[in-house]
Amino acid sequence: MTVPYEAVRARRELTVVSADGTRIHVEEYGRADGPPLVLAHGWTCSTLFWAPVVRALAADFRVIAYDQRGHGRSASPRSRAGYGTTQLADDLEAVVRAVLPGGASGAGALGAADGGGAGDGTGDGYDGEKAVLVGHSMGSMTIMAASGRTAVQERTAAVLMTSTGSARLLGSTQVLPPRFSSRRVRRAFHRQLLVSRLPLGPVTPVSRAALKYGVLASGSTREQVAFSARIVHACGARQRSEWGRVLAALDLDAELAALTAPTAVLVGTADKLTPPVHARGMAAALPNCTDLIELPGLGHMTPIEDADAVVAAVRKLAAAYLRVGAASGDARAVDDPRTDPRTDTRTGTLTDPVTDTRTEEKSA
C-alpha cells in the first residue's frame, strides 16, 4: 500500500456522546489553528476512507473526521431503533458542538452556556468558527438530515456532497443493469444487496473483483480496489444490514430543500450506486447550489478514485466561504500555501488523550 492509501495518524482523538448515549469516535488531523473541515463517511466505511483527502488537506486545515455509529471505532446501537436519519443528524450535531464549541463554553466542553441539547432545534448563542462540511454517500445524507438543526446551521460555512442521493435509491441503482431484468426485479435485487446480513468474509480476488464492479470504476487501480475492500470488509454484517434498511427507505427530499448553506454536489458519471441522476436532481432542488461537478468515468468511491478532484472542490468552497483570522488580527484566505511549522503534516502528532464530550439531554 503506497502512501496515499495508508492511514494518517490523528493529531487528537476524542469520543463524543450522542443524544441517545451512543459513543462516537472523532479524529482531528493537520493544523490545530487551521480553518475547520468536518468529514462524514458513507455506508460500510470509516475515518480511514478519508486518508487520501486528509493527507492532501492537513497542511492547511484542521481536518475533523468521525466514524458513523456502527462503523469503525464508534459504538453500535443496541437495537434497530438506533439506526435512522434522525440518529445520523444527532451524531453530526454532537460532533460539531464538540469540535466547534465557540462562545464561552470552552474548547471540548459543553455546559449550561451552550443552551439547548442535541436535536432540540433551539439556538445556543453560538459565536465561534464555521466549517466546511464534506460528506460521501451516507455522510452526505447525514448532512441533509441535519439541515434543520440550528447548532449545525450555525456552524456550517459551506457543504460538499459527494456520490449521494436524497431518496428513491432502489429505483435508480444500476449494479444490476436495466437490460438484464425488469424494474421490479432490479429493485428486489438491490434491496437484498443493502439489507443482507451475509458476512463478507476475508478479502479475496473474487471479493475485490465484485467490489470493483459494484462501487468503483472499471479504470480504478489495484491499490484503490484493495484499499476500498480493506475498509468495506471491516464493517460488521449486522451494522451493514441495519444501515442498508435505512438506505432502502431513504427519503430526505424535504431536508435537502432545507439545506440553505452554499453547497456543491460531486458525482462520478459511472457511479452505479448513486448515479448522476441523483446529483442533477439535488443540484436543481438545493436552495443555494454553487456547483455540480461530474467526474467522467468515475464510480461511487470518488474520494478514493480521484482524491485530487475532491480536494480541489473542498479548497474552492473554503476559499470562497472560510477565512481565518490570525493572532495579529489579520485575515488570509485558507488556500494560502503556507503551513504551520509546528505540525507534522505527514503523520501528525497525538497531543490530547481521548476525552468524553457529552451533549446535553434533550429537553422534555
mmCIF file of C-alpha atoms in Angstrom:
data_model
loop_
_atom_site.group_PDB
_atom_site.id
_atom_site.type_symbol
_atom_site.label_atom_id
_atom_site.label_comp_id
_atom_site.label_asym_id
_atom_site.label_seq_id
_atom_site.Cartn_x
_atom_site.Cartn_y
_atom_site.Cartn_z
ATOM 1 C CA MET A 1 0.000 0.000 0.000
ATOM 2 C CA THR A 2 1.580 3.290 -1.056
ATOM 3 C CA VAL A 3 1.482 6.465 0.994
ATOM 4 C CA PRO A 4 -1.838 7.939 -0.291
ATOM 5 C CA TYR A 5 -3.713 4.870 0.995
ATOM 6 C CA GLU A 6 -2.010 4.491 4.347
ATOM 7 C CA ALA A 7 -3.795 5.645 7.480
ATOM 8 C CA VAL A 8 -2.994 9.171 8.621
ATOM 9 C CA ARG A 9 -2.087 9.427 12.291
ATOM 10 C CA ALA A 10 -4.516 11.682 14.130
ATOM 11 C CA ARG A 11 -3.229 14.710 15.991
ATOM 12 C CA ARG A 12 -6.067 14.357 18.502
ATOM 13 C CA GLU A 13 -8.764 11.799 19.264
ATOM 14 C CA LEU A 14 -11.930 12.249 21.270
ATOM 15 C CA THR A 15 -15.181 10.482 21.984
ATOM 16 C CA VAL A 16 -18.467 12.356 21.668
ATOM 17 C CA VAL A 17 -21.639 11.005 23.236
ATOM 18 C CA SER A 18 -24.700 11.466 21.039
ATOM 19 C CA ALA A 19 -28.244 12.251 22.134
ATOM 20 C CA ASP A 20 -29.139 8.598 22.818
ATOM 21 C CA GLY A 21 -25.858 7.775 24.546
ATOM 22 C CA THR A 22 -24.089 6.250 21.545
ATOM 23 C CA ARG A 23 -20.356 6.928 21.681
ATOM 24 C CA ILE A 24 -18.923 8.465 18.502
ATOM 25 C CA HIS A 25 -15.211 8.292 17.726
ATOM 26 C CA VAL A 26 -13.714 11.520 16.348
ATOM 27 C CA GLU A 27 -10.250 12.229 14.961
ATOM 28 C CA GLU A 28 -8.510 15.505 14.152
ATOM 29 C CA TYR A 29 -5.611 15.950 11.758
ATOM 30 C CA GLY A 30 -3.436 18.767 10.478
ATOM 31 C CA ARG A 31 -3.203 22.268 11.838
ATOM 32 C CA ALA A 32 -4.665 22.872 15.270
ATOM 33 C CA ASP A 33 -5.199 26.516 14.274
ATOM 34 C CA GLY A 34 -6.351 25.851 10.725
ATOM 35 C CA PRO A 35 -9.807 26.570 9.347
ATOM 36 C CA PRO A 36 -12.003 23.566 10.088
ATOM 37 C CA LEU A 37 -13.354 20.892 7.787
ATOM 38 C CA VAL A 38 -15.710 18.164 9.037
ATOM 39 C CA LEU A 39 -15.766 14.904 7.060
ATOM 40 C CA ALA A 40 -18.611 12.357 7.244
ATOM 41 C CA HIS A 41 -18.024 8.991 5.563
ATOM 42 C CA GLY A 42 -20.553 6.687 3.946
ATOM 43 C CA TRP A 43 -22.112 3.250 4.411
ATOM 44 C CA THR A 44 -19.684 0.462 5.449
ATOM 45 C CA CYS A 45 -16.719 2.853 5.669
ATOM 46 C CA SER A 46 -14.762 4.585 8.453
ATOM 47 C CA THR A 47 -12.424 7.515 9.036
ATOM 48 C CA LEU A 48 -9.773 5.543 7.130
ATOM 49 C CA PHE A 49 -11.789 6.160 3.960
ATOM 50 C CA TRP A 50 -10.701 9.811 4.018
ATOM 51 C CA ALA A 51 -6.935 9.127 4.205
ATOM 52 C CA PRO A 52 -6.077 10.350 0.666
ATOM 53 C CA VAL A 53 -8.142 13.513 1.210
ATOM 54 C CA VAL A 54 -6.837 14.174 4.722
ATOM 55 C CA ARG A 55 -3.250 13.780 3.569
ATOM 56 C CA ALA A 56 -3.759 16.454 0.902
ATOM 57 C CA LEU A 57 -5.531 18.949 3.189
ATOM 58 C CA ALA A 58 -3.779 18.600 6.541
ATOM 59 C CA ALA A 59 -1.077 21.168 5.783
ATOM 60 C CA ASP A 60 -3.615 23.986 5.527
ATOM 61 C CA PHE A 61 -6.675 22.901 7.519
ATOM 62 C CA ARG A 62 -7.879 21.487 10.787
ATOM 63 C CA VAL A 63 -9.446 18.310 9.420
ATOM 64 C CA ILE A 64 -12.030 16.531 11.580
ATOM 65 C CA ALA A 65 -13.399 13.096 10.692
ATOM 66 C CA TYR A 66 -15.618 10.775 12.673
ATOM 67 C CA ASP A 67 -16.877 7.212 12.472
ATOM 68 C CA GLN A 68 -20.611 6.947 11.884
ATOM 69 C CA ARG A 69 -22.382 4.894 14.555
ATOM 70 C CA GLY A 70 -21.950 1.189 13.857
ATOM 71 C CA HIS A 71 -18.758 1.842 11.893
ATOM 72 C CA GLY A 72 -15.074 1.966 12.746
ATOM 73 C CA ARG A 73 -14.402 2.758 16.398
ATOM 74 C CA SER A 74 -17.831 4.248 17.124
ATOM 75 C CA ALA A 75 -20.302 2.215 19.146
ATOM 76 C CA SER A 76 -23.136 0.286 17.555
ATOM 77 C CA PRO A 77 -26.744 0.945 18.583
ATOM 78 C CA ARG A 78 -28.230 -1.723 20.812
ATOM 79 C CA SER A 79 -31.390 -2.079 18.756
ATOM 80 C CA ARG A 80 -32.827 -1.253 15.345
ATOM 81 C CA ALA A 81 -34.328 1.915 16.839
ATOM 82 C CA GLY A 82 -30.817 3.351 16.983
ATOM 83 C CA TYR A 83 -30.446 3.307 13.204
ATOM 84 C CA GLY A 84 -32.029 6.123 11.219
ATOM 85 C CA THR A 85 -31.539 9.524 9.672
ATOM 86 C CA THR A 86 -32.553 11.242 12.918
ATOM 87 C CA GLN A 87 -29.707 9.459 14.663
ATOM 88 C CA LEU A 88 -27.283 10.427 11.885
ATOM 89 C CA ALA A 89 -28.275 14.056 12.429
ATOM 90 C CA ASP A 90 -27.925 13.665 16.215
ATOM 91 C CA ASP A 91 -24.393 12.345 15.796
ATOM 92 C CA LEU A 92 -23.301 15.112 13.430
ATOM 93 C CA GLU A 93 -24.753 17.713 15.767
ATOM 94 C CA ALA A 94 -22.909 16.202 18.728
ATOM 95 C CA VAL A 95 -19.656 16.197 16.761
ATOM 96 C CA VAL A 96 -19.845 19.795 15.547
ATOM 97 C CA ARG A 97 -20.860 21.035 19.001
ATOM 98 C CA ALA A 98 -17.803 19.297 20.468
ATOM 99 C CA VAL A 99 -15.198 20.332 17.894
ATOM 100 C CA LEU A 100 -16.610 23.832 17.272
ATOM 101 C CA PRO A 101 -17.742 24.828 20.782
ATOM 102 C CA GLY A 102 -17.498 28.595 20.358
ATOM 103 C CA GLY A 103 -18.786 31.180 22.819
ATOM 104 C CA ALA A 104 -17.887 30.947 26.474
ATOM 105 C CA SER A 105 -18.274 27.179 26.738
ATOM 106 C CA GLY A 106 -14.599 26.484 26.039
ATOM 107 C CA ALA A 107 -12.937 24.024 23.710
ATOM 108 C CA GLY A 108 -14.121 20.448 24.044
ATOM 109 C CA ALA A 109 -16.739 21.109 26.744
ATOM 110 C CA LEU A 110 -20.463 21.659 26.565
ATOM 111 C CA GLY A 111 -22.314 23.047 29.535
ATOM 112 C CA ALA A 112 -25.121 25.334 30.574
ATOM 113 C CA ALA A 113 -23.777 28.148 28.428
ATOM 114 C CA ASP A 114 -24.397 26.007 25.385
ATOM 115 C CA GLY A 115 -28.170 26.236 25.564
ATOM 116 C CA GLY A 116 -30.448 23.509 24.239
ATOM 117 C CA GLY A 117 -29.489 19.872 23.877
ATOM 118 C CA ALA A 118 -28.729 17.926 20.732
ATOM 119 C CA GLY A 119 -31.658 17.781 18.402
ATOM 120 C CA ASP A 120 -33.878 20.226 20.266
ATOM 121 C CA GLY A 121 -33.798 22.769 17.441
ATOM 122 C CA THR A 122 -33.041 25.704 19.737
ATOM 123 C CA GLY A 123 -30.266 28.239 19.298
ATOM 124 C CA ASP A 124 -27.214 28.160 21.534
ATOM 125 C CA GLY A 125 -25.909 31.696 21.135
ATOM 126 C CA TYR A 126 -23.067 30.362 19.004
ATOM 127 C CA ASP A 127 -20.412 32.874 18.034
ATOM 128 C CA GLY A 128 -17.488 30.649 17.039
ATOM 129 C CA GLU A 129 -15.924 29.151 13.945
ATOM 130 C CA LYS A 130 -17.746 27.702 10.985
ATOM 131 C CA ALA A 131 -16.618 24.688 8.988
ATOM 132 C CA VAL A 132 -16.985 23.289 5.514
ATOM 133 C CA LEU A 133 -18.913 20.017 5.883
ATOM 134 C CA VAL A 134 -17.918 17.261 3.449
ATOM 135 C CA GLY A 135 -19.959 14.102 3.044
ATOM 136 C CA HIS A 136 -19.643 10.981 0.959
ATOM 137 C CA SER A 137 -22.724 8.858 0.201
ATOM 138 C CA MET A 138 -24.430 8.259 3.584
ATOM 139 C CA GLY A 139 -22.237 11.021 5.004
ATOM 140 C CA SER A 140 -23.883 13.482 2.639
ATOM 141 C CA MET A 141 -27.267 12.096 3.666
ATOM 142 C CA THR A 142 -26.225 12.844 7.246
ATOM 143 C CA ILE A 143 -25.668 16.495 6.340
ATOM 144 C CA MET A 144 -29.072 16.622 4.649
ATOM 145 C CA ALA A 145 -30.723 15.016 7.683
ATOM 146 C CA ALA A 146 -29.197 17.688 9.935
ATOM 147 C CA SER A 147 -30.194 20.618 7.733
ATOM 148 C CA GLY A 148 -32.853 21.748 10.208
ATOM 149 C CA ARG A 149 -30.612 21.624 13.281
ATOM 150 C CA THR A 150 -29.782 25.120 14.467
ATOM 151 C CA ALA A 151 -26.468 24.074 16.002
ATOM 152 C CA VAL A 152 -25.371 22.574 12.676
ATOM 153 C CA GLN A 153 -26.634 25.504 10.630
ATOM 154 C CA GLU A 154 -24.724 27.980 12.803
ATOM 155 C CA ARG A 155 -21.501 26.039 12.382
ATOM 156 C CA THR A 156 -21.726 25.459 8.622
ATOM 157 C CA ALA A 157 -19.966 27.766 6.175
ATOM 158 C CA ALA A 158 -20.492 25.564 3.107
ATOM 159 C CA VAL A 159 -21.115 21.950 2.129
ATOM 160 C CA LEU A 160 -19.665 19.474 -0.363
ATOM 161 C CA MET A 161 -21.815 16.400 -1.009
ATOM 162 C CA THR A 162 -20.196 13.615 -2.998
ATOM 163 C CA SER A 163 -21.641 10.464 -4.569
ATOM 164 C CA THR A 164 -25.033 10.541 -2.915
ATOM 165 C CA GLY A 165 -28.801 10.815 -3.275
ATOM 166 C CA SER A 166 -31.680 12.120 -1.215
ATOM 167 C CA ALA A 167 -34.376 9.493 -1.951
ATOM 168 C CA ARG A 168 -35.507 6.692 -4.273
ATOM 169 C CA LEU A 169 -32.184 4.892 -4.246
ATOM 170 C CA LEU A 170 -33.531 1.463 -5.207
ATOM 171 C CA GLY A 171 -35.222 2.729 -8.353
ATOM 172 C CA SER A 172 -32.051 4.143 -9.861
ATOM 173 C CA THR A 173 -29.258 1.870 -8.661
ATOM 174 C CA GLN A 174 -27.508 0.206 -11.589
ATOM 175 C CA VAL A 175 -25.488 -2.602 -10.031
ATOM 176 C CA LEU A 176 -27.867 -4.915 -11.907
ATOM 177 C CA PRO A 177 -28.101 -3.252 -15.330
ATOM 178 C CA PRO A 178 -31.584 -2.375 -16.669
ATOM 179 C CA ARG A 179 -31.100 -4.543 -19.751
ATOM 180 C CA PHE A 180 -30.954 -7.721 -17.650
ATOM 181 C CA SER A 181 -34.308 -7.610 -15.867
ATOM 182 C CA SER A 182 -37.500 -5.762 -15.100
ATOM 183 C CA ARG A 183 -37.558 -2.728 -12.835
ATOM 184 C CA ARG A 184 -39.317 -4.777 -10.150
ATOM 185 C CA VAL A 185 -36.638 -7.476 -10.185
ATOM 186 C CA ARG A 186 -33.854 -4.883 -10.058
ATOM 187 C CA ARG A 187 -35.434 -3.185 -7.035
ATOM 188 C CA ALA A 188 -35.699 -6.501 -5.197
ATOM 189 C CA PHE A 189 -32.115 -7.420 -6.075
ATOM 190 C CA HIS A 190 -30.722 -4.068 -4.980
ATOM 191 C CA ARG A 191 -32.714 -4.107 -1.750
ATOM 192 C CA GLN A 192 -31.299 -7.523 -0.927
ATOM 193 C CA LEU A 193 -27.781 -6.192 -1.520
ATOM 194 C CA LEU A 194 -28.440 -3.443 1.018
ATOM 195 C CA VAL A 195 -30.102 -5.471 3.770
ATOM 196 C CA SER A 196 -28.216 -8.770 3.506
ATOM 197 C CA ARG A 197 -26.579 -9.975 6.716
ATOM 198 C CA LEU A 198 -24.298 -12.404 4.957
ATOM 199 C CA PRO A 199 -20.724 -11.882 6.181
ATOM 200 C CA LEU A 200 -18.345 -10.586 3.544
ATOM 201 C CA GLY A 201 -15.584 -12.818 4.847
ATOM 202 C CA PRO A 202 -11.906 -12.283 4.085
ATOM 203 C CA VAL A 203 -10.752 -10.138 1.193
ATOM 204 C CA THR A 204 -10.099 -12.382 -1.802
ATOM 205 C CA PRO A 205 -9.504 -11.813 -5.516
ATOM 206 C CA VAL A 206 -13.178 -12.649 -6.117
ATOM 207 C CA SER A 207 -14.455 -10.235 -3.473
ATOM 208 C CA ARG A 208 -12.171 -7.491 -4.775
ATOM 209 C CA ALA A 209 -13.478 -8.021 -8.305
ATOM 210 C CA ALA A 210 -17.085 -7.891 -7.079
ATOM 211 C CA LEU A 211 -16.447 -4.739 -5.093
ATOM 212 C CA LYS A 212 -14.719 -3.094 -8.033
ATOM 213 C CA TYR A 213 -17.669 -3.888 -10.283
ATOM 214 C CA GLY A 214 -20.213 -2.550 -7.790
ATOM 215 C CA VAL A 215 -18.661 0.598 -6.381
ATOM 216 C CA LEU A 216 -15.584 1.605 -8.363
ATOM 217 C CA ALA A 217 -14.967 2.499 -11.980
ATOM 218 C CA SER A 218 -13.549 -0.006 -14.436
ATOM 219 C CA GLY A 219 -10.389 2.094 -14.622
ATOM 220 C CA SER A 220 -9.737 2.130 -10.870
ATOM 221 C CA THR A 221 -6.306 0.952 -9.801
ATOM 222 C CA ARG A 222 -5.392 -2.223 -7.971
ATOM 223 C CA GLU A 223 -4.465 -0.169 -4.910
ATOM 224 C CA GLN A 224 -7.750 1.725 -4.937
ATOM 225 C CA VAL A 225 -9.670 -1.555 -5.066
ATOM 226 C CA ALA A 226 -7.573 -3.095 -2.280
ATOM 227 C CA PHE A 227 -7.971 -0.007 -0.098
ATOM 228 C CA SER A 228 -11.747 0.037 -0.619
ATOM 229 C CA ALA A 229 -12.017 -3.675 0.146
ATOM 230 C CA ARG A 230 -9.991 -3.266 3.344
ATOM 231 C CA ILE A 231 -12.430 -0.617 4.553
ATOM 232 C CA VAL A 232 -15.716 -2.216 3.480
ATOM 233 C CA HIS A 233 -14.853 -5.707 4.744
ATOM 234 C CA ALA A 234 -14.137 -4.267 8.194
ATOM 235 C CA CYS A 235 -17.792 -3.292 8.661
ATOM 236 C CA GLY A 236 -19.868 -5.784 10.648
ATOM 237 C CA ALA A 237 -22.617 -7.705 8.864
ATOM 238 C CA ARG A 238 -25.358 -6.646 11.292
ATOM 239 C CA GLN A 239 -24.415 -2.991 11.141
ATOM 240 C CA ARG A 240 -24.155 -3.111 7.361
ATOM 241 C CA SER A 241 -27.633 -4.635 7.152
ATOM 242 C CA GLU A 242 -29.277 -2.216 9.584
ATOM 243 C CA TRP A 243 -27.932 0.817 7.742
ATOM 244 C CA GLY A 244 -28.886 -0.828 4.458
ATOM 245 C CA ARG A 245 -32.508 -0.911 5.642
ATOM 246 C CA VAL A 246 -32.340 2.821 6.308
ATOM 247 C CA LEU A 247 -30.926 3.495 2.842
ATOM 248 C CA ALA A 248 -33.544 1.307 1.150
ATOM 249 C CA ALA A 249 -36.324 3.513 2.547
ATOM 250 C CA LEU A 250 -34.461 6.821 2.392
ATOM 251 C CA ASP A 251 -36.469 9.992 1.817
ATOM 252 C CA LEU A 252 -34.622 13.221 2.556
ATOM 253 C CA ASP A 253 -36.104 15.407 -0.179
ATOM 254 C CA ALA A 254 -37.590 17.836 2.341
ATOM 255 C CA GLU A 255 -34.338 18.040 4.298
ATOM 256 C CA LEU A 256 -32.405 18.634 1.073
ATOM 257 C CA ALA A 257 -34.669 21.551 0.234
ATOM 258 C CA ALA A 258 -33.987 22.989 3.710
ATOM 259 C CA LEU A 259 -30.209 22.929 3.260
ATOM 260 C CA THR A 260 -29.545 26.629 2.730
ATOM 261 C CA ALA A 261 -25.746 26.711 3.088
ATOM 262 C CA PRO A 262 -23.734 27.148 -0.125
ATOM 263 C CA THR A 263 -23.484 23.589 -1.427
ATOM 264 C CA ALA A 264 -21.540 21.868 -4.184
ATOM 265 C CA VAL A 265 -22.522 18.427 -5.487
ATOM 266 C CA LEU A 266 -19.992 15.979 -6.958
ATOM 267 C CA VAL A 267 -20.571 12.640 -8.692
ATOM 268 C CA GLY A 268 -18.777 10.136 -10.892
ATOM 269 C CA THR A 269 -20.520 9.532 -14.194
ATOM 270 C CA ALA A 270 -20.035 5.743 -13.804
ATOM 271 C CA ASP A 271 -21.473 5.605 -10.273
ATOM 272 C CA LYS A 272 -23.769 2.559 -10.094
ATOM 273 C CA LEU A 273 -24.983 3.053 -6.515
ATOM 274 C CA THR A 274 -25.997 6.716 -6.752
ATOM 275 C CA PRO A 275 -25.958 7.524 -10.477
ATOM 276 C CA PRO A 276 -25.665 11.112 -11.756
ATOM 277 C CA VAL A 277 -29.464 11.444 -11.973
ATOM 278 C CA HIS A 278 -29.386 11.948 -8.192
ATOM 279 C CA ALA A 279 -26.717 14.643 -8.281
ATOM 280 C CA ARG A 280 -28.519 16.537 -11.033
ATOM 281 C CA GLY A 281 -31.816 16.388 -9.183
ATOM 282 C CA MET A 282 -30.200 17.525 -5.956
ATOM 283 C CA ALA A 283 -28.448 20.420 -7.667
ATOM 284 C CA ALA A 284 -31.806 21.558 -9.020
ATOM 285 C CA ALA A 285 -33.545 21.227 -5.636
ATOM 286 C CA LEU A 286 -30.913 22.868 -3.442
ATOM 287 C CA PRO A 287 -31.683 26.493 -2.491
ATOM 288 C CA ASN A 288 -28.034 27.519 -2.883
ATOM 289 C CA CYS A 289 -26.181 25.101 -5.137
ATOM 290 C CA THR A 290 -22.810 26.566 -6.067
ATOM 291 C CA ASP A 291 -21.543 23.819 -8.355
ATOM 292 C CA LEU A 292 -22.412 20.496 -9.961
ATOM 293 C CA ILE A 293 -19.235 18.531 -10.644
ATOM 294 C CA GLU A 294 -19.407 15.408 -12.794
ATOM 295 C CA LEU A 295 -16.194 13.375 -12.926
ATOM 296 C CA PRO A 296 -16.063 11.398 -16.204
ATOM 297 C CA GLY A 297 -15.763 7.651 -15.835
ATOM 298 C CA LEU A 298 -15.526 7.538 -12.045
ATOM 299 C CA GLY A 299 -17.551 5.253 -9.804
ATOM 300 C CA HIS A 300 -19.057 5.645 -6.335
ATOM 301 C CA MET A 301 -15.826 5.957 -4.326
ATOM 302 C CA THR A 302 -14.857 9.373 -5.687
ATOM 303 C CA PRO A 303 -12.659 10.478 -2.738
ATOM 304 C CA ILE A 304 -10.569 7.340 -3.298
ATOM 305 C CA GLU A 305 -10.729 7.228 -7.106
ATOM 306 C CA ASP A 306 -9.863 10.905 -7.597
ATOM 307 C CA ALA A 307 -8.857 12.487 -4.294
ATOM 308 C CA ASP A 308 -7.378 15.464 -6.153
ATOM 309 C CA ALA A 309 -10.762 16.394 -7.630
ATOM 310 C CA VAL A 310 -12.471 16.169 -4.235
ATOM 311 C CA VAL A 311 -9.683 18.166 -2.588
ATOM 312 C CA ALA A 312 -9.981 20.837 -5.286
ATOM 313 C CA ALA A 313 -13.720 21.115 -4.652
ATOM 314 C CA VAL A 314 -13.125 21.446 -0.898
ATOM 315 C CA ARG A 315 -10.477 24.119 -1.401
ATOM 316 C CA LYS A 316 -12.749 26.047 -3.752
ATOM 317 C CA LEU A 317 -15.521 26.161 -1.140
ATOM 318 C CA ALA A 318 -13.093 27.005 1.642
ATOM 319 C CA ALA A 319 -11.530 29.847 -0.355
ATOM 320 C CA ALA A 320 -14.972 31.292 -1.058
ATOM 321 C CA TYR A 321 -16.657 30.827 2.335
ATOM 322 C CA LEU A 322 -13.982 30.397 5.020
ATOM 323 C CA ARG A 323 -11.445 32.899 6.272
ATOM 324 C CA VAL A 324 -9.194 32.564 9.266
ATOM 325 C CA GLY A 325 -8.152 35.455 11.482
ATOM 326 C CA ALA A 326 -4.524 35.435 12.562
ATOM 327 C CA ALA A 327 -3.483 36.415 16.096
ATOM 328 C CA SER A 328 -2.400 39.812 14.839
ATOM 329 C CA GLY A 329 -5.932 40.489 13.668
ATOM 330 C CA ASP A 330 -5.111 39.956 10.013
ATOM 331 C CA ALA A 331 -7.114 37.549 7.892
ATOM 332 C CA ARG A 332 -5.916 35.449 5.000
ATOM 333 C CA ALA A 333 -7.623 33.127 2.583
ATOM 334 C CA VAL A 334 -7.491 29.470 3.536
ATOM 335 C CA ASP A 335 -5.929 28.440 0.256
ATOM 336 C CA ASP A 336 -2.721 30.211 1.277
ATOM 337 C CA PRO A 337 0.033 27.616 0.672
ATOM 338 C CA ARG A 338 1.863 28.403 3.907
ATOM 339 C CA THR A 339 1.820 25.654 6.522
ATOM 340 C CA ASP A 340 2.079 25.530 10.285
ATOM 341 C CA PRO A 341 5.700 24.592 11.137
ATOM 342 C CA ARG A 342 4.551 23.073 14.432
ATOM 343 C CA THR A 343 2.568 20.366 12.665
ATOM 344 C CA ASP A 344 3.967 17.221 11.069
ATOM 345 C CA THR A 345 1.626 17.048 8.086
ATOM 346 C CA ARG A 346 2.742 13.536 7.134
ATOM 347 C CA THR A 347 1.752 11.819 10.364
ATOM 348 C CA GLY A 348 0.521 14.482 12.795
ATOM 349 C CA THR A 349 1.340 14.453 16.493
ATOM 350 C CA LEU A 350 -1.010 12.947 19.073
ATOM 351 C CA THR A 351 -1.360 15.730 21.610
ATOM 352 C CA ASP A 352 -4.576 15.027 23.515
ATOM 353 C CA PRO A 353 -5.891 11.907 25.258
ATOM 354 C CA VAL A 354 -9.291 10.503 24.429
ATOM 355 C CA THR A 355 -11.974 12.612 26.033
ATOM 356 C CA ASP A 356 -15.659 12.056 26.651
ATOM 357 C CA THR A 357 -17.617 15.079 25.449
ATOM 358 C CA ARG A 358 -21.293 14.569 26.284
ATOM 359 C CA THR A 359 -24.089 16.513 24.659
ATOM 360 C CA GLU A 360 -26.869 17.707 26.897
ATOM 361 C CA GLU A 361 -30.045 15.676 27.240
ATOM 362 C CA LYS A 362 -32.992 16.697 25.107
ATOM 363 C CA SER A 363 -35.435 18.909 26.907
ATOM 364 C CA ALA A 364 -38.794 17.357 27.646
#
